[in-house]
Amino acid sequence: MQRLVEWLTASRARVFLGAVVLAFLAVTPLFVWWLPGALLVLLALRHSQPASEWTAGAVAAATAAWLLLSVGAGTVPALLVAVGLVVPPLLAGRLLARGGSLSLAFQFATVAAVAMLVVVHVVLADPPGVWRPFVEQLAGDLDRMATMMSNAGSGWRPRDVDFRDAASAVVNWGVVAWLLLFNTIVAAAVGLYAYGRQGGEVLLGPAFRELRAGRTLAGAALVTVLLSLTLKWDFAVDTSRLFAGAFLLQGLALLHSARATLGFSPGWIAAAYVLLFVPVAAVFVESALAVFGFLDNWVPLRPRLDALAARGRGGAG
């Protein structure tokens, strides 16, 4: 990693080449949308750099937009995706470079994602309707899959409305906002890690373990959940999904903090990440992490972990 970072940031030409290559990888189906953002965060954190993060960001955005246009994406979607890949991580990198913490960048990114949802629901007459063709397509795919399973002898056949509900839970503005937040934080984390490796410091671990949304955002999340349950308001539903993802990240940070404090095996962390991708188990693991992440804003869980570890060391002594 250190050699790659040093090579990539050795000259302006290499920075621009890296911006182009990473933007290309970001728009491929590899789920690495954060790669160009990580480069921008790294450039922002470096005091001396061969190229400005703003210039590299423009190169990465132009590359991503051109690639999306070349595969048939519309002009507006291509530009929005390119901006979403570059601008939030760039701003997070500038915040980190000015002495802000990863936790502060997380809070600002969450607020920015909420602001995006506000704009969407104010500007668009029917925000859920934008995704209706994709929902119908995904519901059809799920229907065909269920038909194959039923023909194979499973005997289980959901209703059409169940397919649409499942598709709507995946394809919506709340998930888009969550992906924007996730991309920003992962880019900031990877950029911070690369910067630490280049300077021989451990920066990411301590910063991520302190990740916290804060009581203001936790209170806002509680209000939006109540509104989504009582009024079925589309904006509140989308915002609730965004906050659920934010508290999931905070739950992961709390889990890493618990491992560092209590000293249990890294295997537990690895198992938690694996279960996040197991269809049935993921629901329970994600829910548990989001709940603990939410509670961490109200109850001093980290100090309690420190006290528990201190009692353990005292007992061992």
Short mmCIF file of N, CA, C and O in Angstrom, two decimals, residues 41-53 93-94 96-99 195 198 201:
data_model
loop_
_atom_site.label_atom_id
_atom_site.label_comp_id
_atom_site.label_asym_id
_atom_site.label_seq_id
_atom_site.Cartn_x
_atom_site.Cartn_y
_atom_site.Cartn_z
N VAL A 41 -9.33 12.31 -1.01
CA VAL A 41 -9.10 12.50 0.43
C VAL A 41 -7.61 12.46 0.73
O VAL A 41 -7.09 13.28 1.50
N LEU A 42 -6.90 11.52 0.12
CA LEU A 42 -5.46 11.42 0.32
C LEU A 42 -4.76 12.70 -0.14
O LEU A 42 -3.89 13.23 0.57
N LEU A 43 -5.14 13.21 -1.31
CA LEU A 43 -4.52 14.43 -1.81
C LEU A 43 -4.82 15.62 -0.91
O LEU A 43 -3.97 16.49 -0.70
N ALA A 44 -6.04 15.67 -0.37
CA ALA A 44 -6.40 16.78 0.51
C ALA A 44 -5.59 16.75 1.80
O ALA A 44 -5.25 17.80 2.36
N LEU A 45 -5.28 15.54 2.29
CA LEU A 45 -4.55 15.41 3.55
C LEU A 45 -3.06 15.70 3.41
O LEU A 45 -2.41 16.07 4.38
N ARG A 46 -2.54 15.55 2.21
CA ARG A 46 -1.12 15.80 1.99
C ARG A 46 -0.88 17.31 1.93
O ARG A 46 -1.57 18.04 1.24
N HIS A 47 0.13 17.77 2.67
CA HIS A 47 0.45 19.20 2.66
C HIS A 47 1.19 19.60 1.38
O HIS A 47 1.05 20.72 0.91
N SER A 48 1.98 18.69 0.86
CA SER A 48 2.67 18.94 -0.41
C SER A 48 2.21 17.87 -1.39
O SER A 48 2.27 16.68 -1.10
N GLN A 49 1.72 18.27 -2.54
CA GLN A 49 1.16 17.32 -3.49
C GLN A 49 1.45 17.78 -4.91
O GLN A 49 1.54 18.98 -5.17
N PRO A 50 1.58 16.84 -5.83
CA PRO A 50 1.89 17.23 -7.21
C PRO A 50 0.70 17.82 -7.95
O PRO A 50 0.87 18.47 -8.97
N ALA A 51 -0.53 17.56 -7.46
CA ALA A 51 -1.72 18.07 -8.12
C ALA A 51 -2.79 18.36 -7.07
O ALA A 51 -2.87 17.67 -6.06
N SER A 52 -3.59 19.37 -7.32
CA SER A 52 -4.66 19.73 -6.41
C SER A 52 -5.75 18.67 -6.42
O SER A 52 -6.04 18.06 -7.46
N GLU A 53 -6.35 18.43 -5.25
CA GLU A 53 -7.46 17.47 -5.18
C GLU A 53 -8.66 17.95 -6.00
O GLU A 53 -9.44 17.15 -6.51
N GLY A 93 -12.57 15.21 2.63
CA GLY A 93 -11.12 15.31 2.71
C GLY A 93 -10.66 16.69 3.13
O GLY A 93 -9.72 16.82 3.93
N ARG A 94 -11.32 17.73 2.62
CA ARG A 94 -10.97 19.09 3.03
C ARG A 94 -11.24 19.30 4.52
O ARG A 94 -10.47 19.98 5.22
N LEU A 96 -11.18 16.94 6.86
CA LEU A 96 -10.13 16.22 7.59
C LEU A 96 -8.81 16.99 7.54
O LEU A 96 -8.07 17.03 8.53
N ALA A 97 -8.51 17.60 6.39
CA ALA A 97 -7.26 18.35 6.25
C ALA A 97 -7.23 19.56 7.16
O ALA A 97 -6.15 20.01 7.56
N ARG A 98 -8.39 20.11 7.48
CA ARG A 98 -8.47 21.28 8.36
C ARG A 98 -8.51 20.91 9.84
O ARG A 98 -8.76 21.75 10.69
N GLY A 99 -8.27 19.63 10.14
CA GLY A 99 -8.21 19.19 11.52
C GLY A 99 -9.48 18.56 12.04
O GLY A 99 -9.57 18.21 13.22
N TYR A 195 -3.05 7.75 3.91
CA TYR A 195 -2.22 8.86 4.40
C TYR A 195 -1.43 8.45 5.64
O TYR A 195 -0.25 8.80 5.79
N GLN A 198 1.45 6.19 4.62
CA GLN A 198 2.53 6.94 3.99
C GLN A 198 3.39 7.65 5.02
O GLN A 198 4.60 7.79 4.85
N GLU A 201 1.97 6.21 10.38
CA GLU A 201 1.10 6.40 11.54
C GLU A 201 -0.14 5.53 11.41
O GLU A 201 -0.56 5.17 10.31
#
